[in-house]
Amino acid sequence: MLQNPTYQTPALQINFNKCISCQNCVDLCEFSILKTCDNSFPLVQETRNQKKQMRISLNTSDCISCGQCVIACPTQAISINQSILKLDKTKINIAILSPAVLIAVQEKFGEKFIFSHLITFLKQHNFELFFDASYGVDLVIKEEVNMVIAAKKAQKFIIGSQCSGVCQLIEKQFPQYLTNLSTVKNQYNALSSYIKHVYSQKMQMDPDKFFIVHFTPCLVEKEFKFRKDISKDVDLVISTVELLEFMDQNNFVNTKDINDQFTQNFNSISKFAKQFQVPGYYTELLARQIFSSYSESFDMSQINISSLQKYDRFNQSIKLLSFTSGNFFFTFVIANGAKAVLDVFQMIKNGKLSPDFVECLICNTGCCNGGGMPQKFSFIDIVHRSQQLMANTKLVKTNEDKNPDIEEFYQSSDVQIIKQNYIPYSD
């Protein structure tokens, strides 16, 4: 056995002693980052005998930490590098909760489980304030519209930054498109900045006492936590799997008749923002907002949706969404899954595709199948997660009117806090 069999990144860890050489991770990785081991694993001093036990190799310089290999591994040889959910009672502990997190909790505790139950549980463990990550989508969408329209006029295109894995992919494999990457923070980081710099002032609270924890299905966010150019307002990132284990360790019991809610004034969220973790809904919200920016009424009949490419593997797809607004003809691309994302960028590179906006979700079927979610080996079960997220949206009150707090935010200089100065890695 290897004396030190574990290799770690901020998001992943690999225990070579658990590897059974099934090659599931190698087959699933569309980026060819994982390979069967002809050479030793990087950064590990090995002897010839040890080399035989290292059954996979990982190209760490190109890995984007999407975590799809974690989902594929049957022995947990590749697993989440877990963080300890240890809170300081002298701090104001704040939870930002992703809609996809609720799906996984419902799988474990039943579909009658709602966010109120989770908020009650977290209150019992020193959390004080609670925010739905969907609010972050409504927070950034207007600035995204401004970017897309400005890029259209300049004959350029924008790549949405709502999927952190795509940001990593562009940086490492398509650096020529770094200037096309949206400088709007993703929903988690934008909301964190808003809480620390705007909400704290409104409530006359000391932001230095805030400790913000993201509960997310995304493993890339665990790595982004260490990037000061993007996530400086985030204190801790906890995956869905880690949250479920924390609930087990603390003997969670699903209590009836509770009414704990998200923090006041943060319940006003649009329906499409609630659905942002399902492929295409962020883009549809963006299209709706473009019509609104030109004071034009919106109807789905004005949108032409076509399929550019489908894949047999995991229902990945590339779709085109086109429409005319403000005397401009817009073409948006929705890439669902890693293979689809790679193909879209190759088509753009080869001049076969000229989009105005590209929505990319690395994880097949979206964030409900993120690397930080519990394993589901049945594709039917994975699809059910997206369906459950849509069903959950119907159970909550959504707001299609303009949010006065967000309108006020855009009239102030504070709007700069949702923008990111994306600085590429330097080794």
Short mmCIF file of C-alpha atoms in Angstrom, two decimals:
data_model
loop_
_atom_site.label_atom_id
_atom_site.label_comp_id
_atom_site.label_asym_id
_atom_site.label_seq_id
_atom_site.Cartn_x
_atom_site.Cartn_y
_atom_site.Cartn_z
CA MET A 1 0.00 0.00 0.00
CA LEU A 2 1.13 3.54 -0.65
CA GLN A 3 2.32 5.37 2.43
CA ASN A 4 0.68 8.62 1.31
CA PRO A 5 -2.09 7.57 -1.06
CA THR A 6 -4.08 10.80 -1.04
CA TYR A 7 -3.69 13.79 -3.32
CA GLN A 8 -5.76 16.91 -2.66
CA THR A 9 -6.93 20.04 -4.42
CA PRO A 10 -9.29 22.58 -2.80
CA ALA A 11 -12.19 20.69 -4.37
CA LEU A 12 -11.11 17.06 -4.82
CA GLN A 13 -9.07 14.36 -3.17
CA ILE A 14 -7.86 11.07 -4.62
CA ASN A 15 -7.06 7.96 -2.60
CA PHE A 16 -5.17 5.59 -4.87
CA ASN A 17 -5.61 2.65 -2.51
CA LYS A 18 -9.36 2.72 -3.19
CA CYS A 19 -9.01 2.79 -6.97
CA ILE A 20 -10.23 -0.45 -8.63
CA SER A 21 -9.20 0.62 -12.13
CA CYS A 22 -12.80 0.59 -13.42
CA GLN A 23 -12.03 3.64 -15.60
CA ASN A 24 -15.45 5.19 -14.98
CA CYS A 25 -13.79 8.54 -14.27
CA VAL A 26 -11.59 8.28 -17.36
CA ASP A 27 -14.58 7.48 -19.58
CA LEU A 28 -16.71 10.27 -18.12
CA CYS A 29 -14.15 13.08 -18.24
CA GLU A 30 -14.84 14.93 -21.48
CA PHE A 31 -11.73 17.05 -20.96
CA SER A 32 -9.31 14.07 -21.05
CA ILE A 33 -7.86 15.21 -17.74
CA LEU A 34 -7.99 11.73 -16.19
CA LYS A 35 -6.12 8.90 -17.88
CA THR A 36 -5.20 5.33 -17.10
CA CYS A 37 -1.82 5.37 -15.46
CA ASP A 38 1.14 4.82 -17.72
CA ASN A 39 3.14 7.32 -15.69
CA SER A 40 3.10 8.20 -12.03
CA PHE A 41 0.62 10.61 -10.52
CA PRO A 42 1.99 14.18 -10.42
CA LEU A 43 3.64 15.51 -7.29
CA VAL A 44 3.99 12.07 -5.64
CA GLN A 45 7.42 10.54 -5.12
CA GLU A 46 7.15 6.92 -6.18
CA THR A 47 9.16 3.75 -6.55
CA ARG A 48 8.62 1.31 -9.38
CA ASN A 49 6.38 -0.84 -7.14
CA GLN A 50 4.30 2.15 -6.08
CA LYS A 51 3.75 3.13 -9.69
CA LYS A 52 1.73 -0.04 -10.27
CA GLN A 53 -0.70 1.00 -7.56
CA MET A 54 -1.37 4.42 -9.08
CA ARG A 55 -4.12 3.41 -11.47
CA ILE A 56 -5.16 6.85 -12.68
CA SER A 57 -3.29 10.03 -13.50
CA LEU A 58 -4.66 13.55 -13.38
CA ASN A 59 -3.55 16.54 -15.42
CA THR A 60 -3.85 19.02 -12.58
CA SER A 61 -2.94 22.04 -14.70
CA ASP A 62 -6.00 21.55 -16.93
CA CYS A 63 -8.50 20.11 -14.42
CA ILE A 64 -11.40 22.52 -13.82
CA SER A 65 -12.64 20.70 -10.68
CA CYS A 66 -16.15 20.13 -12.06
CA GLY A 67 -16.38 16.96 -9.96
CA GLN A 68 -18.09 14.74 -12.53
CA CYS A 69 -15.40 12.16 -11.79
CA VAL A 70 -16.50 12.20 -8.14
CA ILE A 71 -20.03 11.31 -9.21
CA ALA A 72 -18.73 8.51 -11.45
CA CYS A 73 -16.43 6.82 -8.91
CA PRO A 74 -18.07 3.74 -7.30
CA THR A 75 -15.49 3.37 -4.50
CA GLN A 76 -14.97 7.01 -3.48
CA ALA A 77 -11.36 6.81 -4.60
CA ILE A 78 -12.10 10.28 -5.98
CA SER A 79 -14.10 12.25 -3.45
CA ILE A 80 -14.89 15.75 -2.24
CA ASN A 81 -12.19 17.48 -0.26
CA GLN A 82 -14.44 18.25 2.67
CA SER A 83 -14.42 21.41 4.75
CA ILE A 84 -15.28 21.44 8.43
CA LEU A 85 -18.47 23.37 9.12
CA LYS A 86 -17.14 25.05 12.22
CA LEU A 87 -18.70 28.40 13.05
CA ASP A 88 -17.55 31.18 15.34
CA LYS A 89 -20.37 32.09 17.73
CA THR A 90 -19.05 35.65 17.91
CA LYS A 91 -19.72 36.08 14.18
CA ILE A 92 -22.99 36.65 12.35
CA ASN A 93 -23.16 33.39 10.41
CA ILE A 94 -24.94 33.66 7.08
CA ALA A 95 -26.14 30.82 4.82
CA ILE A 96 -26.61 31.18 1.07
CA LEU A 97 -28.67 28.20 -0.09
CA SER A 98 -28.89 26.88 -3.63
CA PRO A 99 -32.22 25.50 -4.95
CA ALA A 100 -30.42 22.30 -6.00
CA VAL A 101 -29.34 21.71 -2.40
CA LEU A 102 -32.99 21.37 -1.40
CA ILE A 103 -33.46 18.68 -4.06
CA ALA A 104 -30.79 16.48 -2.50
CA VAL A 105 -32.18 17.01 0.99
CA GLN A 106 -35.65 16.03 -0.30
CA GLU A 107 -34.19 12.84 -1.75
CA LYS A 108 -32.93 11.92 1.68
CA PHE A 109 -35.75 13.16 3.91
CA GLY A 110 -38.80 13.17 1.62
CA GLU A 111 -40.34 15.58 -0.87
CA LYS A 112 -42.39 17.31 1.84
CA PHE A 113 -39.12 18.73 3.14
CA ILE A 114 -38.93 22.46 2.31
CA PHE A 115 -36.41 25.24 2.86
CA SER A 116 -38.14 26.18 6.13
CA HIS A 117 -37.05 22.85 7.63
CA LEU A 118 -33.46 23.41 6.55
CA ILE A 119 -33.44 26.99 7.86
CA THR A 120 -34.75 25.78 11.23
CA PHE A 121 -31.99 23.16 11.39
CA LEU A 122 -29.27 25.68 10.51
CA LYS A 123 -30.64 28.13 13.09
CA GLN A 124 -30.07 25.46 15.70
CA HIS A 125 -26.41 25.39 14.62
CA ASN A 126 -25.56 29.09 14.95
CA PHE A 127 -26.72 30.48 11.60
CA GLU A 128 -28.65 33.75 11.84
CA LEU A 129 -29.34 35.02 8.31
CA PHE A 130 -30.52 33.02 5.28
CA PHE A 131 -30.51 33.90 1.60
CA ASP A 132 -31.70 32.08 -1.52
CA ALA A 133 -28.95 32.02 -4.17
CA SER A 134 -31.67 32.69 -6.76
CA TYR A 135 -31.84 36.27 -5.51
CA GLY A 136 -28.32 36.66 -6.87
CA VAL A 137 -29.61 35.92 -10.37
CA ASP A 138 -32.12 38.77 -10.23
CA LEU A 139 -29.31 40.89 -8.82
CA VAL A 140 -26.96 40.39 -11.79
CA ILE A 141 -29.27 39.94 -14.76
CA LYS A 142 -29.67 43.64 -15.56
CA GLU A 143 -25.91 44.14 -15.69
CA GLU A 144 -25.64 41.03 -17.88
CA VAL A 145 -28.16 42.63 -20.25
CA ASN A 146 -26.06 45.80 -20.40
CA MET A 147 -22.98 43.74 -21.26
CA VAL A 148 -24.72 41.73 -23.99
CA ILE A 149 -26.19 44.81 -25.67
CA ALA A 150 -22.87 46.66 -25.52
CA ALA A 151 -21.08 43.62 -26.95
CA LYS A 152 -23.67 43.33 -29.73
CA LYS A 153 -23.07 46.93 -30.75
CA ALA A 154 -19.32 46.25 -30.74
CA GLN A 155 -19.83 43.04 -32.78
CA LYS A 156 -18.52 40.88 -29.96
CA PHE A 157 -20.10 38.12 -27.87
CA ILE A 158 -20.42 37.37 -24.17
CA ILE A 159 -19.89 34.05 -22.38
CA GLY A 160 -21.99 33.82 -19.24
CA SER A 161 -20.03 33.39 -16.01
CA GLN A 162 -22.86 31.82 -13.99
CA CYS A 163 -21.16 28.40 -14.29
CA SER A 164 -17.81 28.60 -12.50
CA GLY A 165 -16.57 25.52 -14.35
CA VAL A 166 -16.83 27.38 -17.64
CA CYS A 167 -14.69 30.21 -16.27
CA GLN A 168 -12.01 27.65 -15.40
CA LEU A 169 -12.34 25.94 -18.79
CA ILE A 170 -11.90 29.15 -20.76
CA GLU A 171 -8.93 30.14 -18.68
CA LYS A 172 -7.15 26.81 -19.08
CA GLN A 173 -8.17 25.61 -22.55
CA PHE A 174 -9.61 28.59 -24.46
CA PRO A 175 -7.67 31.62 -23.16
CA GLN A 176 -8.39 33.51 -26.39
CA TYR A 177 -11.95 33.98 -25.09
CA LEU A 178 -11.05 35.45 -21.70
CA THR A 179 -12.04 38.91 -22.93
CA ASN A 180 -15.46 37.51 -23.88
CA LEU A 181 -16.10 36.14 -20.42
CA SER A 182 -18.75 38.11 -18.58
CA THR A 183 -17.32 40.40 -15.92
CA VAL A 184 -20.53 40.01 -13.93
CA LYS A 185 -20.01 37.83 -10.86
CA ASN A 186 -21.99 34.63 -10.65
CA GLN A 187 -25.11 34.54 -8.50
CA TYR A 188 -23.35 33.26 -5.35
CA ASN A 189 -20.49 35.72 -5.34
CA ALA A 190 -22.64 38.69 -6.37
CA LEU A 191 -25.06 37.99 -3.54
CA SER A 192 -22.19 37.62 -1.06
CA SER A 193 -20.82 41.01 -2.09
CA TYR A 194 -24.29 42.55 -1.88
CA ILE A 195 -24.79 41.18 1.64
CA LYS A 196 -21.42 42.42 2.90
CA HIS A 197 -21.42 45.84 1.26
CA VAL A 198 -25.07 46.89 0.79
CA TYR A 199 -27.26 44.85 3.11
CA SER A 200 -24.90 45.48 6.04
CA GLN A 201 -25.21 49.25 5.56
CA LYS A 202 -28.99 49.15 5.27
CA MET A 203 -29.26 47.13 8.46
CA GLN A 204 -26.48 49.10 10.20
CA MET A 205 -24.50 45.94 10.82
CA ASP A 206 -20.74 45.46 10.87
CA PRO A 207 -19.77 43.48 7.73
CA ASP A 208 -16.51 42.42 9.38
CA LYS A 209 -18.62 40.30 11.70
CA PHE A 210 -20.29 38.51 8.77
CA PHE A 211 -19.25 34.93 8.03
CA ILE A 212 -20.82 33.85 4.73
CA VAL A 213 -21.20 30.17 3.87
CA HIS A 214 -22.25 28.95 0.43
CA PHE A 215 -24.22 25.69 0.38
CA THR A 216 -23.89 24.61 -3.22
CA PRO A 217 -23.96 21.63 -5.61
CA CYS A 218 -20.87 23.04 -7.34
CA LEU A 219 -17.37 21.81 -6.50
CA VAL A 220 -15.67 24.51 -8.57
CA GLU A 221 -16.95 27.04 -6.03
CA LYS A 222 -14.73 25.36 -3.43
CA GLU A 223 -11.73 26.22 -5.57
CA PHE A 224 -13.04 29.71 -6.41
CA LYS A 225 -13.12 30.42 -2.68
CA PHE A 226 -9.33 30.81 -2.86
CA ARG A 227 -9.45 33.29 -5.75
CA LYS A 228 -9.25 36.83 -4.42
CA ASP A 229 -10.17 38.25 -7.83
CA ILE A 230 -13.63 36.65 -7.64
CA SER A 231 -14.69 35.35 -4.24
CA LYS A 232 -13.13 37.64 -1.63
CA ASP A 233 -16.51 38.08 0.11
CA VAL A 234 -17.00 34.32 0.59
CA ASP A 235 -15.77 32.73 3.80
CA LEU A 236 -16.62 29.04 3.35
CA VAL A 237 -18.05 26.77 0.65
CA ILE A 238 -19.91 23.61 1.67
CA SER A 239 -21.08 21.08 -0.91
CA THR A 240 -24.48 19.42 -0.75
CA VAL A 241 -22.87 16.11 0.23
CA GLU A 242 -21.08 17.80 3.13
CA LEU A 243 -24.32 19.40 4.31
CA LEU A 244 -26.13 16.05 4.29
CA GLU A 245 -23.33 14.46 6.30
CA PHE A 246 -23.48 17.35 8.77
CA MET A 247 -27.22 16.79 9.15
CA ASP A 248 -26.65 13.09 9.80
CA GLN A 249 -23.92 13.76 12.34
CA ASN A 250 -26.25 16.10 14.22
CA ASN A 251 -29.22 13.69 14.16
CA PHE A 252 -31.49 15.85 12.03
CA VAL A 253 -35.21 15.20 12.57
CA ASN A 254 -37.76 16.58 10.11
CA THR A 255 -39.95 18.76 12.33
CA LYS A 256 -43.52 19.60 11.31
CA ASP A 257 -45.37 22.89 11.63
CA ILE A 258 -42.47 25.27 11.25
CA ASN A 259 -42.46 28.60 9.47
CA ASP A 260 -38.86 29.79 9.33
CA GLN A 261 -38.21 31.81 6.18
CA PHE A 262 -35.40 33.46 4.29
CA THR A 263 -34.22 36.80 5.62
CA GLN A 264 -36.86 39.54 5.27
CA ASN A 265 -37.05 41.39 1.93
CA PHE A 266 -35.17 38.60 0.15
CA ASN A 267 -38.23 36.51 -0.73
CA SER A 268 -39.07 38.54 -3.84
CA ILE A 269 -37.51 36.42 -6.59
CA SER A 270 -38.53 35.93 -10.22
CA LYS A 271 -39.62 32.50 -11.41
CA PHE A 272 -36.83 32.16 -13.95
CA ALA A 273 -34.21 33.14 -11.39
CA LYS A 274 -35.51 30.28 -9.23
CA GLN A 275 -34.88 27.93 -12.16
CA PHE A 276 -31.39 29.14 -13.06
CA GLN A 277 -29.79 25.76 -12.31
CA VAL A 278 -31.72 24.08 -15.13
CA PRO A 279 -30.17 24.58 -18.61
CA GLY A 280 -31.73 27.43 -20.60
CA TYR A 281 -33.64 29.30 -17.93
CA TYR A 282 -30.91 31.87 -17.28
CA THR A 283 -30.83 32.58 -21.01
CA GLU A 284 -34.61 32.92 -21.19
CA LEU A 285 -34.54 35.37 -18.29
CA LEU A 286 -31.81 37.30 -20.10
CA ALA A 287 -33.94 37.45 -23.27
CA ARG A 288 -36.95 38.67 -21.30
CA GLN A 289 -34.84 41.40 -19.72
CA ILE A 290 -33.51 42.54 -23.10
CA PHE A 291 -37.09 43.05 -24.30
CA SER A 292 -37.77 44.95 -21.09
CA SER A 293 -34.70 47.16 -21.55
CA TYR A 294 -36.13 48.30 -24.89
CA SER A 295 -39.59 48.76 -23.30
CA GLU A 296 -40.99 46.03 -25.50
CA SER A 297 -43.57 43.48 -24.39
CA PHE A 298 -42.39 39.88 -24.31
CA ASP A 299 -44.09 36.76 -25.58
CA MET A 300 -42.53 33.32 -26.06
CA SER A 301 -43.87 33.26 -29.62
CA GLN A 302 -41.26 35.93 -30.40
CA ILE A 303 -38.47 33.50 -29.54
CA ASN A 304 -37.27 30.90 -32.01
CA ILE A 305 -35.74 27.87 -30.29
CA SER A 306 -33.94 25.26 -32.38
CA SER A 307 -31.71 22.27 -31.70
CA LEU A 308 -28.21 22.58 -33.10
CA GLN A 309 -26.90 19.25 -31.82
CA LYS A 310 -27.96 16.37 -29.59
CA TYR A 311 -25.79 13.71 -28.00
CA ASP A 312 -26.63 10.16 -26.99
CA ARG A 313 -24.53 10.58 -23.87
CA PHE A 314 -26.46 11.91 -20.85
CA ASN A 315 -28.90 13.92 -22.98
CA GLN A 316 -26.34 16.65 -23.63
CA SER A 317 -27.42 19.22 -26.17
CA ILE A 318 -26.72 22.50 -27.94
CA LYS A 319 -29.71 24.76 -28.53
CA LEU A 320 -30.08 28.08 -30.29
CA LEU A 321 -32.42 30.79 -29.08
CA SER A 322 -32.93 33.71 -31.47
CA PHE A 323 -35.12 36.82 -31.47
CA THR A 324 -35.29 40.44 -32.57
CA SER A 325 -35.40 43.26 -30.04
CA GLY A 326 -34.37 46.93 -30.20
CA ASN A 327 -33.76 46.53 -33.95
CA PHE A 328 -31.10 43.91 -33.21
CA PHE A 329 -31.22 40.23 -34.10
CA PHE A 330 -29.84 38.21 -31.20
CA THR A 331 -28.58 34.63 -31.24
CA PHE A 332 -28.05 32.92 -27.90
CA VAL A 333 -26.49 29.48 -27.45
CA ILE A 334 -27.32 27.06 -24.63
CA ALA A 335 -24.74 24.30 -24.13
CA ASN A 336 -25.81 21.55 -21.73
CA GLY A 337 -22.99 19.25 -20.65
CA ALA A 338 -19.21 19.20 -20.97
CA LYS A 339 -19.05 17.72 -24.48
CA ALA A 340 -21.59 20.26 -25.72
CA VAL A 341 -19.61 23.11 -24.16
CA LEU A 342 -16.37 21.96 -25.78
CA ASP A 343 -18.07 21.63 -29.17
CA VAL A 344 -19.59 25.11 -28.93
CA PHE A 345 -16.19 26.71 -28.35
CA GLN A 346 -14.68 24.69 -31.19
CA MET A 347 -17.49 25.84 -33.51
CA ILE A 348 -16.91 29.45 -32.51
CA LYS A 349 -13.16 29.00 -32.99
CA ASN A 350 -13.70 27.52 -36.47
CA GLY A 351 -16.11 30.27 -37.50
CA LYS A 352 -19.12 27.93 -37.67
CA LEU A 353 -21.05 29.69 -34.92
CA SER A 354 -21.45 33.43 -34.25
CA PRO A 355 -23.46 33.87 -31.05
CA ASP A 356 -24.19 37.01 -29.06
CA PHE A 357 -24.39 35.17 -25.75
CA VAL A 358 -23.36 31.67 -24.66
CA GLU A 359 -24.83 29.92 -21.62
CA CYS A 360 -22.72 26.94 -20.64
CA LEU A 361 -23.40 24.39 -17.93
CA ILE A 362 -20.55 21.90 -17.56
CA CYS A 363 -22.54 19.37 -15.53
CA ASN A 364 -25.00 17.29 -17.55
CA THR A 365 -28.61 18.49 -17.02
CA GLY A 366 -27.28 21.43 -15.00
CA CYS A 367 -26.44 22.07 -11.37
CA CYS A 368 -28.80 19.37 -10.09
CA ASN A 369 -26.08 16.96 -11.23
CA GLY A 370 -23.21 19.05 -9.91
CA GLY A 371 -20.06 17.45 -8.57
CA GLY A 372 -21.08 18.28 -5.01
CA MET A 373 -24.39 16.42 -5.23
CA PRO A 374 -24.95 12.84 -3.98
CA GLN A 375 -24.22 10.14 -6.54
CA LYS A 376 -26.99 9.08 -8.92
CA PHE A 377 -25.96 6.42 -11.40
CA SER A 378 -29.36 6.34 -13.12
CA PHE A 379 -29.89 9.07 -15.72
CA ILE A 380 -33.64 8.90 -15.02
CA ASP A 381 -32.94 9.85 -11.40
CA ILE A 382 -30.77 12.75 -12.53
CA VAL A 383 -33.52 14.08 -14.81
CA HIS A 384 -36.00 13.75 -11.95
CA ARG A 385 -33.91 16.22 -9.97
CA SER A 386 -34.48 18.92 -12.57
CA GLN A 387 -38.17 18.10 -12.65
CA GLN A 388 -38.33 18.35 -8.85
CA LEU A 389 -36.60 21.73 -8.91
CA MET A 390 -39.24 22.97 -11.35
CA ALA A 391 -41.98 21.56 -9.12
CA ASN A 392 -40.49 23.31 -6.09
CA THR A 393 -40.64 26.60 -7.98
CA LYS A 394 -44.40 26.24 -8.32
CA LEU A 395 -44.74 25.85 -4.55
CA VAL A 396 -43.19 29.22 -3.73
CA LYS A 397 -44.35 32.73 -4.46
CA THR A 398 -42.35 34.33 -7.25
CA ASN A 399 -42.37 37.94 -8.33
CA GLU A 400 -42.37 39.00 -11.97
CA ASP A 401 -42.52 42.72 -11.11
CA LYS A 402 -39.46 44.87 -10.68
CA ASN A 403 -37.85 44.51 -7.29
CA PRO A 404 -37.59 48.01 -5.75
CA ASP A 405 -34.49 47.07 -3.73
CA ILE A 406 -32.67 45.92 -6.87
CA GLU A 407 -33.87 48.98 -8.81
CA GLU A 408 -32.44 51.19 -6.07
CA PHE A 409 -29.20 49.19 -6.13
CA TYR A 410 -28.74 49.86 -9.86
CA GLN A 411 -29.21 53.58 -9.33
CA SER A 412 -26.29 53.66 -6.87
CA SER A 413 -22.53 53.38 -7.24
CA ASP A 414 -22.75 50.11 -5.28
CA VAL A 415 -23.53 48.29 -8.53
CA GLN A 416 -19.77 48.02 -9.09
CA ILE A 417 -19.52 45.33 -6.40
CA ILE A 418 -21.20 42.71 -8.62
CA LYS A 419 -18.52 43.09 -11.26
CA GLN A 420 -15.37 41.00 -11.23
CA ASN A 421 -11.89 41.74 -12.46
CA TYR A 422 -11.14 38.28 -13.80
CA ILE A 423 -7.41 37.68 -13.33
CA PRO A 424 -6.04 34.51 -14.96
CA TYR A 425 -4.11 32.05 -12.85
CA SER A 426 -0.36 32.44 -12.84
CA ASP A 427 1.58 29.32 -11.92
#
